[in-house]
Tab-separated table of C-alpha atoms and ligand atoms in Angstrom:
chain	number	residue	atom	x	y	z
A	1	UNK	CA	-32.426	-17.230	-106.601
A	2	UNK	CA	-31.904	-15.022	-109.669
A	3	UNK	CA	-33.150	-11.430	-109.492
A	4	UNK	CA	-34.571	-9.957	-112.694
A	5	UNK	CA	-34.296	-6.188	-112.815
A	6	UNK	CA	-36.717	-4.590	-115.257
A	7	UNK	CA	-35.083	-1.558	-116.893
A	8	UNK	CA	-31.429	-0.681	-117.415
A	9	UNK	CA	-31.308	2.997	-116.488
A	10	UNK	CA	-29.335	4.361	-113.550
A	11	UNK	CA	-31.622	2.639	-111.020
A	12	UNK	CA	-31.500	-0.792	-112.664
A	13	UNK	CA	-27.751	-0.704	-113.220
A	14	UNK	CA	-26.920	0.499	-109.700
A	15	UNK	CA	-29.196	-2.193	-108.256
A	16	UNK	CA	-27.527	-4.846	-110.407
A	17	UNK	CA	-24.072	-3.747	-109.298
A	18	UNK	CA	-24.881	-3.733	-105.579
A	19	UNK	CA	-26.724	-7.075	-105.645
A	20	UNK	CA	-23.897	-8.609	-107.716
A	21	UNK	CA	-21.344	-7.330	-105.177
A	22	UNK	CA	-23.357	-9.205	-102.567
A	23	UNK	CA	-22.961	-12.392	-104.567
A	24	UNK	CA	-26.463	-12.490	-106.058
A	25	UNK	CA	-27.250	-13.671	-109.557
A	26	UNK	CA	-28.862	-10.835	-111.557
A	27	UNK	CA	-30.202	-10.137	-115.018
A	28	UNK	CA	-31.074	-6.628	-116.268
A	29	UNK	CA	-33.771	-6.502	-118.954
A	30	UNK	CA	-33.570	-3.270	-120.944
A	31	UNK	CA	-35.868	-2.385	-123.847
A	32	UNK	CA	-33.521	-0.103	-125.781
A	33	UNK	CA	-30.448	-1.200	-127.743
A	34	UNK	CA	-28.288	0.898	-125.397
A	35	UNK	CA	-28.561	0.848	-121.599
A	36	UNK	CA	-28.505	4.014	-119.455
A	37	UNK	CA	-32.058	5.367	-119.835
A	38	UNK	CA	-32.145	9.113	-119.244
A	39	UNK	CA	-28.400	9.012	-118.490
A	40	UNK	CA	-27.337	8.076	-122.017
A	41	UNK	CA	-25.064	10.306	-124.105
A	42	UNK	CA	-24.072	10.347	-127.766
A	43	UNK	CA	-21.178	11.798	-129.747
A	44	UNK	CA	-21.617	13.135	-133.299
A	45	UNK	CA	-18.794	14.811	-135.221
A	46	UNK	CA	-16.843	15.258	-131.974
A	47	UNK	CA	-19.765	16.869	-130.062
A	48	UNK	CA	-20.965	14.942	-126.988
A	49	UNK	CA	-24.498	15.586	-125.744
A	50	UNK	CA	-26.563	13.978	-122.994
A	51	UNK	CA	-29.483	12.262	-124.683
A	52	UNK	CA	-31.963	12.768	-121.831
A	53	UNK	CA	-31.272	16.475	-121.293
A	54	UNK	CA	-28.286	18.138	-119.720
A	55	UNK	CA	-27.003	16.376	-116.563
A	56	UNK	CA	-24.545	17.425	-113.853
A	57	UNK	CA	-23.288	15.566	-110.787
A	58	UNK	CA	-24.085	17.218	-107.461
A	59	UNK	CA	-25.803	16.278	-104.206
A	60	UNK	CA	-26.418	17.185	-100.606
A	61	UNK	CA	-26.170	13.445	-99.857
A	62	UNK	CA	-22.453	13.055	-99.135
A	63	UNK	CA	-22.448	9.242	-99.350
A	64	UNK	CA	-24.152	9.237	-102.747
A	65	UNK	CA	-22.016	12.104	-104.057
A	66	UNK	CA	-18.856	10.246	-102.986
A	67	UNK	CA	-20.133	7.119	-104.809
A	68	UNK	CA	-20.813	9.038	-108.042
A	69	UNK	CA	-17.450	10.818	-107.947
A	70	UNK	CA	-15.629	7.563	-107.206
A	71	UNK	CA	-17.245	6.028	-110.285
A	72	UNK	CA	-15.824	8.728	-112.568
A	73	UNK	CA	-12.471	9.039	-110.804
A	74	UNK	CA	-9.789	9.981	-113.333
A	75	UNK	CA	-12.501	11.160	-115.750
A	76	UNK	CA	-13.895	14.138	-113.864
A	77	UNK	CA	-14.028	17.853	-114.601
A	78	UNK	CA	-14.952	20.053	-111.617
A	79	UNK	CA	-16.865	23.214	-112.540
A	80	UNK	CA	-18.033	26.338	-110.762
A	81	UNK	CA	-21.684	26.949	-111.534
A	82	UNK	CA	-22.420	30.129	-113.468
A	83	UNK	CA	-26.119	29.910	-114.157
A	84	UNK	CA	-28.388	32.621	-115.527
A	85	UNK	CA	-31.999	33.401	-116.237
A	86	UNK	CA	-32.638	35.134	-119.556
A	87	UNK	CA	-34.967	37.963	-118.613
A	88	UNK	CA	-35.903	40.956	-120.796
A	89	UNK	CA	-32.737	40.613	-122.918
A	90	UNK	CA	-30.506	40.357	-119.835
A	91	UNK	CA	-28.584	37.609	-118.094
A	92	UNK	CA	-29.898	37.529	-114.507
A	93	UNK	CA	-28.030	35.534	-111.893
A	94	UNK	CA	-29.650	32.262	-110.737
A	95	UNK	CA	-31.507	31.674	-108.436
A	96	UNK	CA	-33.601	34.687	-109.500
A	97	UNK	CA	-33.847	36.074	-105.963
A	98	UNK	CA	-30.027	36.167	-105.827
A	99	UNK	CA	-29.926	38.156	-109.063
A	100	UNK	CA	-32.330	41.017	-108.308
A	101	UNK	CA	-29.583	43.563	-108.927
A	102	UNK	CA	-29.386	42.418	-112.568
A	103	UNK	CA	-33.064	43.334	-113.176
A	104	UNK	CA	-34.361	46.541	-114.762
A	105	UNK	CA	-35.165	49.043	-111.972
A	106	UNK	CA	-38.966	48.763	-112.254
A	107	UNK	CA	-38.847	44.974	-111.907
A	108	UNK	CA	-36.316	45.153	-109.090
A	109	UNK	CA	-38.650	47.473	-107.191
A	110	UNK	CA	-41.669	45.222	-107.862
A	111	UNK	CA	-39.751	42.179	-106.588
A	112	UNK	CA	-38.506	43.790	-103.346
A	113	UNK	CA	-41.836	45.496	-102.723
A	114	UNK	CA	-43.770	42.271	-103.269
A	115	UNK	CA	-41.376	40.319	-101.083
A	116	UNK	CA	-41.563	42.791	-98.182
A	117	UNK	CA	-45.358	43.240	-98.390
A	118	UNK	CA	-45.806	39.512	-98.399
A	119	UNK	CA	-43.396	39.022	-95.512
A	120	UNK	CA	-45.334	41.508	-93.389
A	121	UNK	CA	-48.636	39.839	-94.271
A	122	UNK	CA	-47.243	36.400	-93.418
A	123	UNK	CA	-45.856	37.698	-90.102
A	124	UNK	CA	-49.222	39.300	-89.280
A	125	UNK	CA	-50.995	36.087	-90.256
A	126	UNK	CA	-53.233	37.876	-92.765
A	127	UNK	CA	-52.513	35.485	-95.657
A	128	UNK	CA	-53.856	31.965	-95.690
A	129	UNK	CA	-51.455	29.013	-95.751
A	130	UNK	CA	-50.820	27.932	-99.367
A	131	UNK	CA	-52.824	25.017	-100.733
A	132	UNK	CA	-51.266	24.617	-104.166
A	133	UNK	CA	-47.924	25.305	-105.842
A	134	UNK	CA	-48.967	28.718	-107.197
A	135	UNK	CA	-50.073	29.894	-103.759
A	136	UNK	CA	-46.811	28.564	-102.304
A	137	UNK	CA	-44.813	30.630	-104.817
A	138	UNK	CA	-46.679	33.841	-103.884
A	139	UNK	CA	-46.459	32.966	-100.185
A	140	UNK	CA	-42.692	32.345	-100.337
A	141	UNK	CA	-41.464	34.991	-102.797
A	142	UNK	CA	-44.186	37.663	-103.015
A	143	UNK	CA	-46.011	38.821	-106.147
A	144	UNK	CA	-43.045	40.470	-107.931
A	145	UNK	CA	-40.718	37.445	-108.080
A	146	UNK	CA	-43.748	35.190	-108.637
A	147	UNK	CA	-44.938	37.117	-111.698
A	148	UNK	CA	-41.551	38.048	-113.206
A	149	UNK	CA	-40.055	34.568	-113.030
A	150	UNK	CA	-41.375	31.797	-110.790
A	151	UNK	CA	-44.850	31.343	-112.294
A	152	UNK	CA	-43.907	31.821	-115.989
A	153	UNK	CA	-40.867	29.553	-115.723
A	154	UNK	CA	-42.634	26.815	-113.804
A	155	UNK	CA	-45.607	26.821	-116.172
A	156	UNK	CA	-43.178	26.581	-119.097
A	157	UNK	CA	-41.278	23.577	-117.751
A	158	UNK	CA	-44.230	21.686	-116.244
A	159	UNK	CA	-46.706	22.482	-119.016
A	160	UNK	CA	-49.263	22.524	-116.257
A	161	UNK	CA	-51.091	25.338	-114.413
A	162	UNK	CA	-49.255	25.971	-111.138
A	163	UNK	CA	-52.553	26.329	-109.258
A	164	UNK	CA	-53.370	22.739	-110.252
A	165	UNK	CA	-50.070	21.456	-108.859
A	166	UNK	CA	-49.465	20.050	-105.423
A	167	UNK	CA	-46.920	21.649	-103.086
A	168	UNK	CA	-45.842	18.563	-101.115
A	169	UNK	CA	-42.541	18.364	-103.038
A	170	UNK	CA	-41.233	21.925	-103.019
A	171	UNK	CA	-39.436	22.100	-99.678
A	172	UNK	CA	-35.775	21.283	-100.139
A	173	UNK	CA	-36.129	21.339	-103.937
A	174	UNK	CA	-36.901	24.975	-104.596
A	175	UNK	CA	-34.574	27.185	-102.558
A	176	UNK	CA	-36.315	29.394	-99.960
A	177	UNK	CA	-34.497	32.705	-99.867
A	178	UNK	CA	-33.332	34.213	-96.562
A	179	UNK	CA	-34.523	37.860	-96.234
A	180	UNK	CA	-30.902	39.027	-95.918
A	181	UNK	CA	-30.059	37.441	-99.290
A	182	UNK	CA	-32.946	39.190	-101.032
A	183	UNK	CA	-31.903	42.572	-99.651
A	184	UNK	CA	-28.213	42.012	-100.343
A	185	UNK	CA	-28.837	40.865	-103.896
A	186	UNK	CA	-31.168	43.814	-104.557
A	187	UNK	CA	-28.481	46.342	-103.647
A	188	UNK	CA	-25.772	44.491	-105.536
A	189	UNK	CA	-23.934	42.501	-102.838
A	190	UNK	CA	-23.029	39.067	-104.243
A	191	UNK	CA	-24.978	36.198	-102.680
A	192	UNK	CA	-25.081	32.533	-103.598
A	193	UNK	CA	-28.240	30.418	-103.482
A	194	UNK	CA	-28.583	26.663	-103.820
A	195	UNK	CA	-24.984	26.340	-102.644
A	196	UNK	CA	-24.749	22.519	-102.652
A	197	UNK	CA	-24.785	22.848	-106.455
A	198	UNK	CA	-22.395	25.779	-106.815
A	199	UNK	CA	-19.550	23.384	-107.644
A	200	UNK	CA	-20.456	20.380	-109.767
A	201	UNK	CA	-18.783	17.498	-111.560
A	202	UNK	CA	-19.111	16.163	-115.070
A	203	UNK	CA	-17.262	13.360	-116.856
A	204	UNK	CA	-14.416	14.617	-119.039
A	205	UNK	CA	-15.096	11.958	-121.678
A	206	UNK	CA	-18.305	10.205	-122.653
A	207	UNK	CA	-20.898	12.617	-121.229
A	208	UNK	CA	-23.081	11.588	-118.296
A	209	UNK	CA	-23.243	8.069	-119.750
A	210	UNK	CA	-19.660	7.608	-118.485
A	211	UNK	CA	-21.171	7.496	-114.983
A	212	UNK	CA	-23.645	4.698	-115.759
A	213	UNK	CA	-21.032	2.837	-117.817
A	214	UNK	CA	-18.688	2.849	-114.826
A	215	UNK	CA	-21.493	1.666	-112.536
A	216	UNK	CA	-22.492	-1.056	-115.003
A	217	UNK	CA	-18.961	-2.271	-115.716
A	218	UNK	CA	-18.941	-5.306	-113.321
A	219	UNK	CA	-22.413	-6.440	-114.442
A	220	UNK	CA	-22.081	-5.870	-118.223
A	221	UNK	CA	-22.386	-9.633	-118.973
A	222	UNK	CA	-25.768	-9.736	-117.194
A	223	UNK	CA	-27.432	-6.902	-119.131
A	224	UNK	CA	-29.875	-7.900	-121.875
A	225	UNK	CA	-30.499	-4.902	-124.136
A	226	UNK	CA	-33.271	-4.953	-126.747
A	227	UNK	CA	-35.490	-6.874	-124.300
A	228	UNK	CA	-38.749	-4.925	-123.984
A	229	UNK	CA	-40.714	-6.530	-121.160
A	230	UNK	CA	-44.320	-7.100	-122.281
A	231	UNK	CA	-45.532	-9.639	-119.742
A	232	UNK	CA	-44.716	-10.456	-116.139
A	233	UNK	CA	-46.329	-13.535	-114.567
A	234	UNK	CA	-45.989	-15.382	-111.326
A	235	UNK	CA	-45.929	-19.164	-111.539
A	236	UNK	CA	-45.638	-20.740	-108.094
A	237	UNK	CA	-42.429	-19.405	-106.594
A	238	UNK	CA	-40.901	-18.198	-109.857
A	239	UNK	CA	-41.477	-15.193	-112.091
A	240	UNK	CA	-41.800	-15.489	-115.856
A	241	UNK	CA	-40.831	-12.342	-117.725
A	242	UNK	CA	-41.360	-12.183	-121.454
A	243	UNK	CA	-40.738	-9.844	-124.371
A	244	UNK	CA	-43.272	-11.710	-126.520
A	245	UNK	CA	-40.622	-13.990	-128.056
A	246	UNK	CA	-38.572	-15.240	-125.171
A	247	UNK	CA	-39.200	-15.879	-121.478
A	248	UNK	CA	-36.732	-15.248	-118.662
A	249	UNK	CA	-37.217	-17.042	-115.340
A	250	UNK	CA	-36.323	-15.476	-112.011
A	251	UNK	CA	-36.857	-16.008	-108.300
A	252	UNK	CA	-37.802	-12.375	-107.824
A	253	UNK	CA	-38.185	-9.157	-109.794
A	254	UNK	CA	-37.522	-5.499	-109.104
A	255	UNK	CA	-39.060	-2.945	-111.452
A	256	UNK	CA	-37.294	0.282	-112.431
A	257	UNK	CA	-39.432	0.867	-115.552
A	258	UNK	CA	-42.247	3.448	-115.602
A	259	UNK	CA	-45.387	2.219	-113.805
A	260	UNK	CA	-47.221	3.089	-117.052
A	261	UNK	CA	-45.166	0.313	-118.717
A	262	UNK	CA	-45.282	-2.167	-115.843
A	263	UNK	CA	-49.033	-2.352	-115.213
A	264	UNK	CA	-49.993	-3.419	-118.773
A	265	UNK	CA	-47.522	-6.342	-118.350
A	266	UNK	CA	-49.510	-7.737	-115.406
A	267	UNK	CA	-52.659	-9.832	-115.375
A	268	UNK	CA	-55.823	-8.976	-113.454
A	269	UNK	CA	-55.054	-5.345	-112.664
A	270	UNK	CA	-58.202	-3.845	-111.072
A	271	UNK	CA	-59.834	-1.042	-113.094
A	272	UNK	CA	-59.355	1.417	-110.213
A	273	UNK	CA	-55.570	0.824	-110.290
A	274	UNK	CA	-55.399	1.213	-114.076
A	275	UNK	CA	-57.377	4.461	-113.826
A	276	UNK	CA	-55.111	5.817	-111.079
A	277	UNK	CA	-52.044	4.986	-113.175
A	278	UNK	CA	-53.507	6.622	-116.294
A	279	UNK	CA	-54.233	9.768	-114.278
A	280	UNK	CA	-50.566	10.231	-113.291
A	281	UNK	CA	-49.139	13.206	-115.181
A	282	UNK	CA	-45.677	13.362	-116.737
A	283	UNK	CA	-43.791	15.308	-119.377
A	284	UNK	CA	-41.771	14.156	-122.323
A	285	UNK	CA	-38.673	16.000	-123.526
A	286	UNK	CA	-37.133	17.086	-126.799
A	287	UNK	CA	-33.432	17.957	-126.870
A	288	UNK	CA	-32.142	20.115	-129.707
A	289	UNK	CA	-28.347	19.817	-129.880
A	290	UNK	CA	-26.282	22.523	-131.545
A	291	UNK	CA	-22.560	22.606	-132.376
A	292	UNK	CA	-21.073	26.055	-132.883
A	293	UNK	CA	-17.835	27.404	-134.328
A	294	UNK	CA	-15.963	29.552	-131.794
A	295	UNK	CA	-16.843	30.418	-128.202
A	296	UNK	CA	-20.080	31.052	-126.287
A	297	UNK	CA	-20.907	33.118	-123.165
A	298	UNK	CA	-19.220	31.550	-120.081
A	299	UNK	CA	-22.527	30.284	-118.684
A	300	UNK	CA	-23.233	26.763	-117.359
A	301	UNK	CA	-26.918	26.757	-118.220
A	302	UNK	CA	-29.715	29.296	-118.631
A	303	UNK	CA	-33.447	29.283	-117.847
A	304	UNK	CA	-35.783	30.898	-120.376
A	305	UNK	CA	-39.140	31.847	-118.797
A	306	UNK	CA	-40.229	34.082	-121.709
A	307	UNK	CA	-42.950	32.426	-123.841
A	308	UNK	CA	-42.282	34.897	-126.670
A	309	UNK	CA	-38.887	33.265	-127.201
A	310	UNK	CA	-40.524	29.938	-128.070
A	311	UNK	CA	-40.853	26.573	-126.408
A	312	UNK	CA	-37.343	26.081	-124.995
A	313	UNK	CA	-37.332	26.193	-121.199
A	314	UNK	CA	-33.579	25.767	-120.648
A	315	UNK	CA	-30.346	25.814	-122.592
A	316	UNK	CA	-27.077	24.415	-121.335
A	317	UNK	CA	-23.522	24.622	-122.620
A	318	UNK	CA	-22.027	21.093	-122.480
A	319	UNK	CA	-18.668	22.313	-123.821
A	320	UNK	CA	-18.333	24.274	-120.562
A	321	UNK	CA	-18.996	21.142	-118.458
A	322	UNK	CA	-16.186	19.198	-120.140
A	323	UNK	CA	-13.397	20.535	-122.321
A	324	UNK	CA	-13.655	17.307	-124.357
A	325	UNK	CA	-17.382	17.710	-125.143
A	326	UNK	CA	-16.724	19.685	-128.352
A	327	UNK	CA	-13.956	19.667	-130.977
A	328	UNK	CA	-11.089	22.132	-130.566
A	329	UNK	CA	-12.196	25.680	-131.468
A	330	UNK	CA	-15.912	24.948	-131.113
A	331	UNK	CA	-18.620	24.963	-128.447
A	332	UNK	CA	-22.029	23.416	-127.877
A	333	UNK	CA	-25.578	24.208	-126.777
A	334	UNK	CA	-28.304	21.783	-125.671
A	335	UNK	CA	-31.831	23.233	-125.757
A	336	UNK	CA	-34.536	21.439	-123.725
A	337	UNK	CA	-38.221	21.551	-124.604
A	338	UNK	CA	-40.666	19.770	-122.312
A	339	UNK	CA	-44.052	18.786	-123.681
A	340	UNK	CA	-47.071	16.628	-122.986
A	341	UNK	CA	-47.007	13.206	-124.673
A	342	UNK	CA	-48.767	13.427	-128.060
A	343	UNK	CA	-49.282	17.214	-128.085
A	344	UNK	CA	-48.605	19.629	-130.969
A	345	UNK	CA	-44.926	20.009	-129.969
A	346	UNK	CA	-44.475	16.237	-130.254
A	347	UNK	CA	-45.763	16.477	-133.829
A	348	UNK	CA	-43.108	19.026	-134.861
A	349	UNK	CA	-40.435	17.752	-137.241
A	350	UNK	CA	-36.759	17.868	-136.308
A	351	UNK	CA	-36.214	20.586	-138.920
A	352	UNK	CA	-38.989	22.741	-137.410
A	353	UNK	CA	-37.543	22.320	-133.916
A	354	UNK	CA	-34.029	23.204	-135.054
A	355	UNK	CA	-35.330	26.291	-136.892
A	356	UNK	CA	-37.188	27.443	-133.761
A	357	UNK	CA	-34.184	26.960	-131.461
A	358	UNK	CA	-31.593	28.514	-133.766
A	359	UNK	CA	-33.914	31.494	-134.351
A	360	UNK	CA	-34.259	31.899	-130.581
A	361	UNK	CA	-30.482	31.753	-130.042
A	362	UNK	CA	-30.001	34.473	-132.635
A	363	UNK	CA	-32.708	36.635	-131.032
A	364	UNK	CA	-31.087	36.170	-127.620
A	365	UNK	CA	-27.736	37.291	-129.063
A	366	UNK	CA	-26.106	33.983	-128.117
A	367	UNK	CA	-25.160	32.650	-131.509
A	368	UNK	CA	-25.715	33.585	-135.149
A	369	UNK	CA	-26.866	31.008	-137.715
A	370	UNK	CA	-23.656	31.226	-139.759
A	371	UNK	CA	-21.646	29.797	-136.815
A	372	UNK	CA	-23.725	26.617	-136.507
A	373	UNK	CA	-21.853	23.551	-137.761
A	374	UNK	CA	-23.883	20.696	-136.275
A	375	UNK	CA	-27.503	20.036	-135.253
A	376	UNK	CA	-29.414	16.989	-134.017
A	377	UNK	CA	-32.635	16.219	-132.153
A	378	UNK	CA	-33.328	13.551	-129.508
A	379	UNK	CA	-36.682	12.710	-127.902
A	380	UNK	CA	-37.430	11.135	-124.499
A	381	UNK	CA	-40.929	9.825	-123.771
A	382	UNK	CA	-40.554	10.029	-119.958
A	383	UNK	CA	-38.676	13.034	-118.563
A	384	UNK	CA	-40.456	14.744	-115.644
A	385	UNK	CA	-43.035	13.616	-113.106
A	386	UNK	CA	-45.660	16.361	-112.768
A	387	UNK	CA	-47.168	16.650	-109.304
A	388	UNK	CA	-50.807	17.491	-109.980
A	389	UNK	CA	-53.287	17.847	-107.117
A	390	UNK	CA	-54.466	14.217	-107.387
A	391	UNK	CA	-50.907	12.830	-107.526
A	392	UNK	CA	-50.577	11.606	-103.955
A	393	UNK	CA	-53.896	9.777	-104.056
A	394	UNK	CA	-53.206	8.119	-107.433
A	395	UNK	CA	-49.633	7.058	-106.746
A	396	UNK	CA	-50.652	5.543	-103.401
A	397	UNK	CA	-53.165	3.283	-105.203
A	398	UNK	CA	-50.571	2.175	-107.771
A	399	UNK	CA	-47.835	1.550	-105.189
A	400	UNK	CA	-50.110	-0.388	-102.894
A	401	UNK	CA	-51.166	-2.633	-105.776
A	402	UNK	CA	-47.563	-3.335	-106.876
A	403	UNK	CA	-46.599	-4.059	-103.289
A	404	UNK	CA	-49.526	-6.506	-102.971
A	405	UNK	CA	-48.148	-8.330	-106.038
A	406	UNK	CA	-44.667	-8.480	-104.477
A	407	UNK	CA	-43.051	-6.126	-107.012
A	408	UNK	CA	-40.677	-3.560	-105.499
A	409	UNK	CA	-40.483	-0.254	-107.401
A	410	UNK	CA	-37.152	1.594	-107.500
A	411	UNK	CA	-36.269	4.606	-109.694
A	412	UNK	CA	-37.650	7.860	-111.063
A	413	UNK	CA	-40.622	6.568	-113.054
A	414	UNK	CA	-41.020	3.315	-111.120
A	415	UNK	CA	-41.550	5.217	-107.862
A	416	UNK	CA	-42.998	8.021	-109.991
A	417	UNK	CA	-41.187	10.682	-107.997
A	418	UNK	CA	-39.123	13.690	-109.058
A	419	UNK	CA	-35.807	12.024	-108.237
A	420	UNK	CA	-32.482	13.259	-109.522
A	421	UNK	CA	-29.603	10.811	-109.946
A	422	UNK	CA	-28.671	11.195	-106.290
A	423	UNK	CA	-32.262	10.459	-105.220
A	424	UNK	CA	-32.336	7.374	-107.451
A	425	UNK	CA	-29.036	6.072	-106.044
A	426	UNK	CA	-30.232	6.797	-102.500
A	427	UNK	CA	-33.384	4.746	-103.204
A	428	UNK	CA	-31.193	1.893	-104.449
A	429	UNK	CA	-28.882	2.091	-101.408
A	430	UNK	CA	-31.867	2.068	-99.060
A	431	UNK	CA	-33.579	-0.774	-100.935
A	432	UNK	CA	-30.455	-2.950	-100.852
A	433	UNK	CA	-29.801	-2.198	-97.172
A	434	UNK	CA	-33.379	-3.081	-96.228
A	435	UNK	CA	-33.333	-6.140	-98.477
A	436	UNK	CA	-30.192	-7.360	-96.730
A	437	UNK	CA	-31.643	-7.073	-93.241
A	438	UNK	CA	-35.067	-8.566	-94.088
B	1	LIG	C1	-33.927	17.059	-118.547
B	1	LIG	C2	-33.379	16.289	-117.368
B	1	LIG	C3	-32.260	16.743	-116.742
B	1	LIG	C4	-31.752	16.067	-115.633
B	1	LIG	N1	-30.642	16.558	-115.034
B	1	LIG	C5	-30.154	15.939	-113.940
B	1	LIG	C6	-28.985	16.448	-113.316
B	1	LIG	O1	-28.389	17.438	-113.753
B	1	LIG	N2	-28.519	15.796	-112.222
B	1	LIG	C7	-29.152	14.706	-111.700
B	1	LIG	O2	-28.704	14.193	-110.673
B	1	LIG	N3	-30.259	14.201	-112.282
B	1	LIG	C8	-30.772	14.775	-113.399
B	1	LIG	N4	-31.881	14.264	-114.017
B	1	LIG	C9	-32.548	13.077	-113.448
B	1	LIG	C10	-31.941	11.734	-113.919
B	1	LIG	O3	-31.946	11.663	-115.324
B	1	LIG	C11	-32.795	10.582	-113.363
B	1	LIG	O4	-32.911	10.696	-111.976
B	1	LIG	C12	-32.238	9.187	-113.659
B	1	LIG	O5	-31.671	9.089	-114.934
B	1	LIG	C13	-33.394	8.170	-113.534
B	1	LIG	O6	-32.910	6.855	-113.684
B	1	LIG	P1	-33.936	5.640	-113.676
B	1	LIG	O7	-33.146	4.406	-113.903
B	1	LIG	O8	-34.797	5.713	-112.482
B	1	LIG	O9	-34.932	5.884	-114.913
B	1	LIG	P2	-34.684	5.834	-116.492
B	1	LIG	O10	-33.405	6.475	-116.833
B	1	LIG	O11	-35.935	6.370	-117.100
B	1	LIG	O12	-34.548	4.281	-116.802
B	1	LIG	C14	-35.626	3.424	-117.015
B	1	LIG	C15	-35.198	2.388	-118.037
B	1	LIG	O13	-36.268	1.453	-118.226
B	1	LIG	C16	-36.312	1.106	-119.601
B	1	LIG	N5	-37.654	0.560	-119.906
B	1	LIG	C17	-38.831	1.227	-119.981
B	1	LIG	N6	-39.830	0.364	-120.286
B	1	LIG	C18	-39.275	-0.873	-120.390
B	1	LIG	C19	-39.779	-2.167	-120.654
B	1	LIG	N7	-41.078	-2.394	-120.886
B	1	LIG	N8	-38.905	-3.215	-120.653
B	1	LIG	C20	-37.574	-3.025	-120.412
B	1	LIG	N9	-37.049	-1.825	-120.164
B	1	LIG	C21	-37.884	-0.749	-120.144
B	1	LIG	C22	-36.003	2.428	-120.302
B	1	LIG	O14	-35.590	2.226	-121.632
B	1	LIG	C23	-34.900	2.981	-119.407
B	1	LIG	O15	-33.620	2.570	-119.833
B	1	LIG	C24	-32.410	14.904	-115.144
B	1	LIG	C25	-33.536	14.433	-115.803
B	1	LIG	C26	-34.038	15.110	-116.911
B	1	LIG	C27	-35.248	14.608	-117.633
């Protein structure tokens, strides 16, 4: 029984590898000419950039982390995280609550005051339990940290009002600061937050794509690139999967492609399911890649909450992740801009985007125009799942329908969950384990 895996990103390739290791016949059907999805990378003039935004390898899941590191064995650079938030012309240590000492005095006071006032109110039970993401931010950090950083940054990356976002996903993903850490950081004692990420790995050569290439290596002959699935039909006990020109037959299918791409491939989808799928919110991403002569500040990546500085929400420094990511004597910057599909940012030309980002870098004092020796722009239609208030209801309808059709969903936009690479690989491990026992 051949298994057809729709989509050749990290989820599809890891699934193919594990099923192949179990002796199953697999075929991976990938729309793009190059497999890897969000984990692709490209090298221009000696500069390597991750095509789907800057990626690093880290995880709390020790089994998954060991798997990822084994895949890039011999091609790994270990790095200590040095991450900042650019706030009022300063570099503030990340997470923000661990960098209070770096703030101007008035903001530092507002943050500690807000945190303490809120803590007392929570202890006394005089504040209601949060019902949306914005309320959760105020409830967890107090008004100072909320207004200086958490709300502006989150609204910049999600492109969505925080009071219209659900809070079911925040625990475990956004670090909750211990009181001691807030007080220590405010008086200048070094504290580390988000410690499972404080040391991270990155491939020395090939960017993050080296990870998916290593995973895909044993199943390379079974990957069909340039095969955009447009129809999926069941015929008795076989599946017929077509790209409009050619049909592939399989005993079963597993989908790792976005649900927004899968549903239009199916026949007889009820209107309620189509509506629920259309209501799911997600962001696209534009990456502006910059090659620079000389060195850059020794920062891993930097969050930019300030709207006045333009649309970029984060910049990273790939040449600090791997010493081979830029030619000798040069460095690199990857600026990420999230946006809603089809909005005014999507309509900007590459030249306009490059002008905005290079202007911002100059204003931030990071790099002057005369040092820039390379620029490029890459766009990703699916980058971030946005958890709006109706998310849980809508995704349940979509998942139930796919399950009723016998189509398992595995991966970030197939499950439509905010999964990092480790979460995707965990989903694959769990799917294969369950598949084996059932
Ligand atoms: C900006 C950004 C930064 C990130 N940083 C990190 C990080 O530092 N660390 C980390 O662990 N994770 C990170 N992630 C998350 C990581 O990229 C994802 O978890 C992972 O790549 C998702 O893999 P996937 O296979 O589920 O989805 P995708 O990579 O989206 O793969 C889906 C594949 O399906 C294909 N496809 C779509 N439609 C069709 C069709 N009709 N027919 C055939 N094929 C189709 C697509 O071309 C694609 O190749 C980041 C993500 C983003 C956006």
